[in-house]
Amino acid sequence: MTTTDVPRSADVDSGRRVSRKRPRKTATGGLRQAVSATTLLWIMACLYGFPVLWFVLSSLKPASDLFSYPLTLVPHNPTLSGFKAAWDSANFSQYFINTAIVCVITTILTVGVSCCTGYALAKYDNRWLKAFFLCILATTMLPSEVMLAPEFLVVRNLGLYNSFAGIILPAVLTATGCFMFRQFFLTVPDELVEAARIDGARELSIFLRIMVPLSRPIMLTLAILSFQWRWNDYIWPLLMLNDPNKFTVQIGIQSIVGAQNINWSVLLGASVISMIPLIAIFLVFQRYVMSADINAGLKD
């Protein structure tokens, strides 16, 4: 009498071989996907980095070699004369100080105001707050040039014309910053806030001791973006300032450009000089921009 329930040794061996082969196939597929994604990222990095590389290397060329034919990427006779002429032709030290004051103060205020606004929009259930959030988002649909005239009239009537305050205050509240913080605080579990309230913590204490430390990656990201926005801002400072001692870097670079002729070597050198603080800021703070563990204070 025979039974068919007991598996044969050959079937067991074949089943083991199949189970061993499957992980290898999965690993191979994952490796192919990783290689393809990495290759795509490298291609995009080259596409974005090549113009920047050409721009930096062109600043090291003499003015006579910039438009020589055929065009070359690497300068044959690299020189720093364009940087020296740019630094000597404009008061770059004062421009850097003025721009640094505007950027630092504006960035601090932007991060603080956006953090408070984003927390209120995310954690308080009120229909008026929702309507206010929609109004904030609606401002992103308008070109910045449309709002220049009314902003200029308001700042002028407040007596802030030709001052750093006139540049800083209109740039404090940004729709992008409010949206970033709101979307982040929505991912923070409400149980974490309720547990703090049960323990007797007040709203201000919850915000400063729990929400602000959790939102550090978003704060650093917005700080980098805000600093970049204010450093590269040209139109608004040009409208607000008429004192050369208060000019920012971008206005200083524009003053190098002549009415008839443009010294491209000097202009490229000045542009590269203006990029150095932005690159330094990014290299210093980019390693702190990482995802936060928002579930660290919760128990399973």
Short mmCIF file of C-alpha atoms in Angstrom, two decimals:
data_model
loop_
_atom_site.label_atom_id
_atom_site.label_comp_id
_atom_site.label_asym_id
_atom_site.label_seq_id
_atom_site.Cartn_x
_atom_site.Cartn_y
_atom_site.Cartn_z
CA MET A 1 0.00 0.00 0.00
CA THR A 2 1.51 3.35 -1.11
CA THR A 3 0.76 6.94 -0.20
CA THR A 4 1.21 10.03 -2.32
CA ASP A 5 1.47 12.52 0.55
CA VAL A 6 5.18 11.97 1.21
CA PRO A 7 7.31 14.08 -1.16
CA ARG A 8 10.03 12.35 -3.07
CA SER A 9 13.69 13.28 -2.59
CA ALA A 10 13.99 14.43 -6.20
CA ASP A 11 11.05 16.82 -5.76
CA VAL A 12 12.56 18.21 -2.56
CA ASP A 13 15.88 18.80 -4.26
CA SER A 14 14.24 20.53 -7.22
CA GLY A 15 12.20 22.73 -4.88
CA ARG A 16 15.34 23.76 -3.02
CA ARG A 17 17.04 24.64 -6.29
CA VAL A 18 14.11 26.83 -7.34
CA SER A 19 13.99 28.59 -3.96
CA ARG A 20 17.70 29.24 -4.18
CA LYS A 21 17.51 30.63 -7.69
CA ARG A 22 14.67 33.08 -7.00
CA PRO A 23 16.59 35.37 -4.62
CA ARG A 24 19.40 35.56 -7.17
CA LYS A 25 16.98 36.66 -9.86
CA THR A 26 15.47 39.28 -7.54
CA ALA A 27 18.89 40.58 -6.58
CA THR A 28 19.87 40.81 -10.23
CA GLY A 29 16.71 42.72 -11.07
CA GLY A 30 17.29 45.12 -8.17
CA LEU A 31 20.88 45.65 -9.28
CA ARG A 32 19.74 46.43 -12.81
CA GLN A 33 17.22 48.96 -11.52
CA ALA A 34 19.83 50.58 -9.27
CA VAL A 35 22.35 50.79 -12.11
CA SER A 36 19.80 52.29 -14.50
CA ALA A 37 18.67 54.88 -11.92
CA THR A 38 22.28 55.77 -11.11
CA THR A 39 23.11 56.12 -14.79
CA LEU A 40 20.13 58.42 -15.32
CA LEU A 41 21.19 60.58 -12.37
CA TRP A 42 24.74 60.86 -13.72
CA ILE A 43 23.41 61.89 -17.13
CA MET A 44 21.24 64.59 -15.55
CA ALA A 45 24.17 65.76 -13.40
CA CYS A 46 26.34 66.10 -16.51
CA LEU A 47 23.63 68.00 -18.38
CA TYR A 48 23.21 70.48 -15.52
CA GLY A 49 26.88 70.66 -14.58
CA PHE A 50 28.40 71.18 -18.03
CA PRO A 51 27.14 74.80 -18.46
CA VAL A 52 28.34 75.66 -14.95
CA LEU A 53 31.75 74.12 -15.68
CA TRP A 54 31.98 76.07 -18.94
CA PHE A 55 31.00 79.25 -17.09
CA VAL A 56 33.67 78.81 -14.39
CA LEU A 57 36.42 77.85 -16.82
CA SER A 58 35.51 80.77 -19.10
CA SER A 59 36.12 83.15 -16.21
CA LEU A 60 39.76 81.98 -16.22
CA LYS A 61 40.25 82.86 -19.89
CA PRO A 62 41.65 86.18 -21.12
CA ALA A 63 39.15 88.42 -22.87
CA SER A 64 40.79 87.68 -26.24
CA ASP A 65 40.18 83.91 -25.90
CA LEU A 66 36.51 84.01 -24.95
CA PHE A 67 35.23 84.26 -28.51
CA SER A 68 38.12 82.61 -30.34
CA TYR A 69 37.22 79.97 -32.93
CA PRO A 70 37.07 77.06 -32.43
CA LEU A 71 35.69 77.34 -28.93
CA THR A 72 37.62 75.52 -26.24
CA LEU A 73 36.48 74.33 -22.85
CA VAL A 74 39.82 74.41 -21.03
CA PRO A 75 41.64 77.77 -21.09
CA HIS A 76 45.04 77.66 -22.78
CA ASN A 77 46.45 80.52 -20.72
CA PRO A 78 44.46 80.61 -17.45
CA THR A 79 44.55 83.92 -15.64
CA LEU A 80 42.93 85.58 -12.64
CA SER A 81 43.02 89.04 -14.13
CA GLY A 82 39.23 89.06 -14.59
CA PHE A 83 38.68 88.41 -10.88
CA LYS A 84 41.17 91.08 -9.86
CA ALA A 85 39.71 93.65 -12.26
CA ALA A 86 36.18 92.86 -11.06
CA TRP A 87 37.16 93.24 -7.40
CA ASP A 88 38.99 96.51 -8.05
CA SER A 89 36.34 98.04 -10.32
CA ALA A 90 33.53 97.72 -7.77
CA ASN A 91 33.23 98.02 -4.01
CA PHE A 92 32.64 94.31 -3.58
CA SER A 93 33.52 94.24 0.11
CA GLN A 94 30.70 96.68 0.90
CA TYR A 95 28.33 94.87 -1.46
CA PHE A 96 29.04 91.59 0.28
CA ILE A 97 28.42 93.10 3.71
CA ASN A 98 25.13 94.68 2.61
CA THR A 99 23.92 91.49 0.95
CA ALA A 100 24.95 89.36 3.94
CA ILE A 101 22.97 91.60 6.31
CA VAL A 102 19.86 91.38 4.13
CA CYS A 103 20.17 87.63 3.56
CA VAL A 104 20.83 86.62 7.16
CA ILE A 105 18.05 88.73 8.70
CA THR A 106 15.55 87.78 6.01
CA THR A 107 16.39 84.08 6.28
CA ILE A 108 15.97 84.02 10.07
CA LEU A 109 12.63 85.84 9.91
CA THR A 110 11.40 83.74 6.97
CA VAL A 111 12.15 80.44 8.71
CA GLY A 112 10.58 81.56 11.99
CA VAL A 113 7.41 83.00 10.46
CA SER A 114 6.95 80.09 8.05
CA CYS A 115 7.41 77.56 10.86
CA CYS A 116 4.76 79.21 13.04
CA THR A 117 2.35 79.62 10.14
CA GLY A 118 2.83 76.05 8.91
CA TYR A 119 2.21 74.62 12.39
CA ALA A 120 -0.99 76.61 12.81
CA LEU A 121 -2.27 75.60 9.38
CA ALA A 122 -1.50 71.92 9.98
CA LYS A 123 -2.53 71.30 13.58
CA TYR A 124 -5.48 73.63 14.17
CA ASP A 125 -8.81 72.73 12.61
CA ASN A 126 -10.48 75.97 11.59
CA ARG A 127 -12.24 76.84 8.35
CA TRP A 128 -10.80 80.35 8.39
CA LEU A 129 -7.29 78.92 8.54
CA LYS A 130 -8.07 76.75 5.53
CA ALA A 131 -9.32 79.78 3.63
CA PHE A 132 -6.20 81.68 4.66
CA PHE A 133 -4.04 78.84 3.37
CA LEU A 134 -5.82 78.96 0.02
CA CYS A 135 -5.16 82.69 -0.16
CA ILE A 136 -1.47 82.05 0.50
CA LEU A 137 -1.33 79.47 -2.27
CA ALA A 138 -3.15 81.83 -4.62
CA THR A 139 -0.22 84.27 -4.40
CA THR A 140 1.99 81.69 -6.13
CA MET A 141 -0.20 81.95 -9.23
CA LEU A 142 0.67 85.61 -9.72
CA PRO A 143 3.91 86.69 -11.40
CA SER A 144 6.21 88.60 -9.07
CA GLU A 145 6.26 91.53 -11.50
CA VAL A 146 2.52 92.06 -10.94
CA MET A 147 3.06 92.72 -7.23
CA LEU A 148 6.07 95.02 -7.59
CA ALA A 149 4.05 98.23 -8.01
CA PRO A 150 1.71 97.82 -5.00
CA GLU A 151 4.56 96.57 -2.80
CA PHE A 152 6.65 99.57 -3.78
CA LEU A 153 3.83 101.99 -2.93
CA VAL A 154 3.24 100.36 0.46
CA VAL A 155 6.93 100.37 1.39
CA ARG A 156 7.37 103.96 0.24
CA ASN A 157 4.34 105.15 2.21
CA LEU A 158 5.72 103.44 5.31
CA GLY A 159 8.91 105.48 4.98
CA LEU A 160 11.14 102.46 4.27
CA TYR A 161 12.41 103.54 0.88
CA ASN A 162 16.20 103.34 0.40
CA SER A 163 16.65 101.17 3.50
CA PHE A 164 17.43 97.55 4.22
CA ALA A 165 14.11 97.20 6.05
CA GLY A 166 12.29 97.96 2.81
CA ILE A 167 14.03 94.97 1.21
CA ILE A 168 13.67 92.60 4.15
CA LEU A 169 10.06 92.99 5.31
CA PRO A 170 8.24 92.22 2.03
CA ALA A 171 10.28 89.00 1.66
CA VAL A 172 9.64 87.55 5.12
CA LEU A 173 6.42 85.62 4.44
CA THR A 174 6.69 83.24 1.49
CA ALA A 175 4.05 80.84 0.23
CA THR A 176 6.71 78.21 -0.42
CA GLY A 177 7.92 78.25 3.18
CA CYS A 178 4.41 78.03 4.62
CA PHE A 179 3.55 75.17 2.29
CA MET A 180 6.72 73.24 3.15
CA PHE A 181 6.15 73.47 6.91
CA ARG A 182 2.45 72.72 6.65
CA GLN A 183 3.05 69.57 4.64
CA PHE A 184 5.74 68.44 7.08
CA PHE A 185 3.67 69.04 10.21
CA LEU A 186 0.79 67.09 8.65
CA THR A 187 3.05 64.03 8.72
CA VAL A 188 3.68 64.41 12.45
CA PRO A 189 1.22 62.12 14.30
CA ASP A 190 -1.46 63.92 16.28
CA GLU A 191 -0.94 61.36 19.07
CA LEU A 192 2.42 62.98 19.80
CA VAL A 193 0.75 66.35 20.37
CA GLU A 194 -2.09 64.83 22.40
CA ALA A 195 0.36 62.95 24.62
CA ALA A 196 2.19 66.19 25.36
CA ARG A 197 -1.08 67.92 26.21
CA ILE A 198 -2.06 65.10 28.56
CA ASP A 199 1.29 65.50 30.33
CA GLY A 200 0.42 69.16 30.94
CA ALA A 201 2.50 70.84 28.24
CA ARG A 202 1.18 74.11 26.89
CA GLU A 203 0.86 74.98 23.23
CA LEU A 204 3.96 77.15 23.17
CA SER A 205 5.99 74.46 24.91
CA ILE A 206 4.73 71.81 22.46
CA PHE A 207 5.72 73.97 19.55
CA LEU A 208 9.18 74.92 20.83
CA ARG A 209 10.21 71.62 22.42
CA ILE A 210 8.65 69.09 20.07
CA MET A 211 7.72 70.59 16.71
CA VAL A 212 10.70 72.87 16.17
CA PRO A 213 13.34 70.14 16.79
CA LEU A 214 11.46 67.73 14.51
CA SER A 215 11.29 70.29 11.72
CA ARG A 216 15.02 71.00 11.68
CA PRO A 217 15.55 69.42 8.22
CA ILE A 218 12.79 71.60 6.74
CA MET A 219 14.18 74.65 8.51
CA LEU A 220 17.64 74.10 7.05
CA THR A 221 16.22 73.43 3.59
CA LEU A 222 14.16 76.62 3.65
CA ALA A 223 17.12 78.54 5.07
CA ILE A 224 19.30 77.49 2.13
CA LEU A 225 16.56 78.39 -0.37
CA SER A 226 15.75 81.70 1.29
CA PHE A 227 19.40 82.71 1.45
CA GLN A 228 19.77 81.87 -2.23
CA TRP A 229 16.63 83.83 -3.17
CA ARG A 230 17.74 86.95 -1.35
CA TRP A 231 21.34 86.72 -2.53
CA ASN A 232 20.29 86.49 -6.19
CA ASP A 233 17.50 89.06 -5.91
CA TYR A 234 18.02 91.92 -8.33
CA ILE A 235 14.75 93.64 -9.29
CA TRP A 236 13.47 94.51 -5.81
CA PRO A 237 16.74 95.95 -4.43
CA LEU A 238 17.17 97.89 -7.68
CA LEU A 239 13.76 99.54 -7.13
CA MET A 240 14.25 100.20 -3.43
CA LEU A 241 17.85 101.44 -3.22
CA ASN A 242 19.42 104.55 -4.73
CA ASP A 243 22.40 104.90 -2.38
CA PRO A 244 25.55 103.22 -3.82
CA ASN A 245 26.74 102.45 -0.29
CA LYS A 246 23.68 100.22 0.22
CA PHE A 247 23.81 98.33 -3.07
CA THR A 248 23.74 94.54 -2.99
CA VAL A 249 25.98 92.17 -4.93
CA GLN A 250 23.69 91.78 -7.93
CA ILE A 251 23.36 95.54 -8.39
CA GLY A 252 27.13 95.81 -8.06
CA ILE A 253 27.62 93.27 -10.83
CA GLN A 254 25.18 95.18 -13.04
CA SER A 255 27.17 98.37 -12.47
CA ILE A 256 30.18 96.69 -14.12
CA VAL A 257 28.30 96.33 -17.40
CA GLY A 258 28.96 99.35 -19.60
CA ALA A 259 26.42 101.15 -21.73
CA GLN A 260 28.24 100.41 -25.01
CA ASN A 261 30.85 97.70 -24.42
CA ILE A 262 30.86 94.75 -22.04
CA ASN A 263 34.10 93.39 -20.64
CA TRP A 264 33.07 89.74 -20.48
CA SER A 265 36.18 88.64 -18.62
CA VAL A 266 35.45 91.06 -15.78
CA LEU A 267 31.74 90.23 -15.79
CA LEU A 268 32.40 86.48 -15.60
CA GLY A 269 34.89 86.98 -12.79
CA ALA A 270 32.42 89.07 -10.80
CA SER A 271 29.68 86.49 -11.35
CA VAL A 272 31.90 83.66 -10.10
CA ILE A 273 32.84 85.71 -7.03
CA SER A 274 29.14 86.19 -6.25
CA MET A 275 28.62 82.39 -6.40
CA ILE A 276 31.22 81.55 -3.73
CA PRO A 277 29.05 82.32 -0.64
CA LEU A 278 26.14 80.28 -2.01
CA ILE A 279 28.36 77.26 -2.66
CA ALA A 280 29.91 77.58 0.81
CA ILE A 281 26.50 77.78 2.49
CA PHE A 282 25.27 74.70 0.65
CA LEU A 283 28.39 72.64 1.39
CA VAL A 284 28.22 73.49 5.09
CA PHE A 285 24.52 72.80 5.67
CA GLN A 286 23.59 70.20 3.06
CA ARG A 287 24.67 67.28 5.26
CA TYR A 288 22.18 68.37 7.92
CA VAL A 289 19.27 68.20 5.47
CA MET A 290 17.98 64.71 6.15
CA SER A 291 14.68 63.11 7.04
CA ALA A 292 13.66 63.35 10.68
CA ASP A 293 12.36 60.43 12.72
CA ILE A 294 8.96 61.82 13.65
CA ASN A 295 7.91 58.59 15.37
CA ALA A 296 10.76 58.69 17.88
CA GLY A 297 8.50 59.83 20.73
CA LEU A 298 5.76 57.25 20.17
CA LYS A 299 5.39 53.77 21.59
CA ASP A 300 4.17 50.82 19.55
#
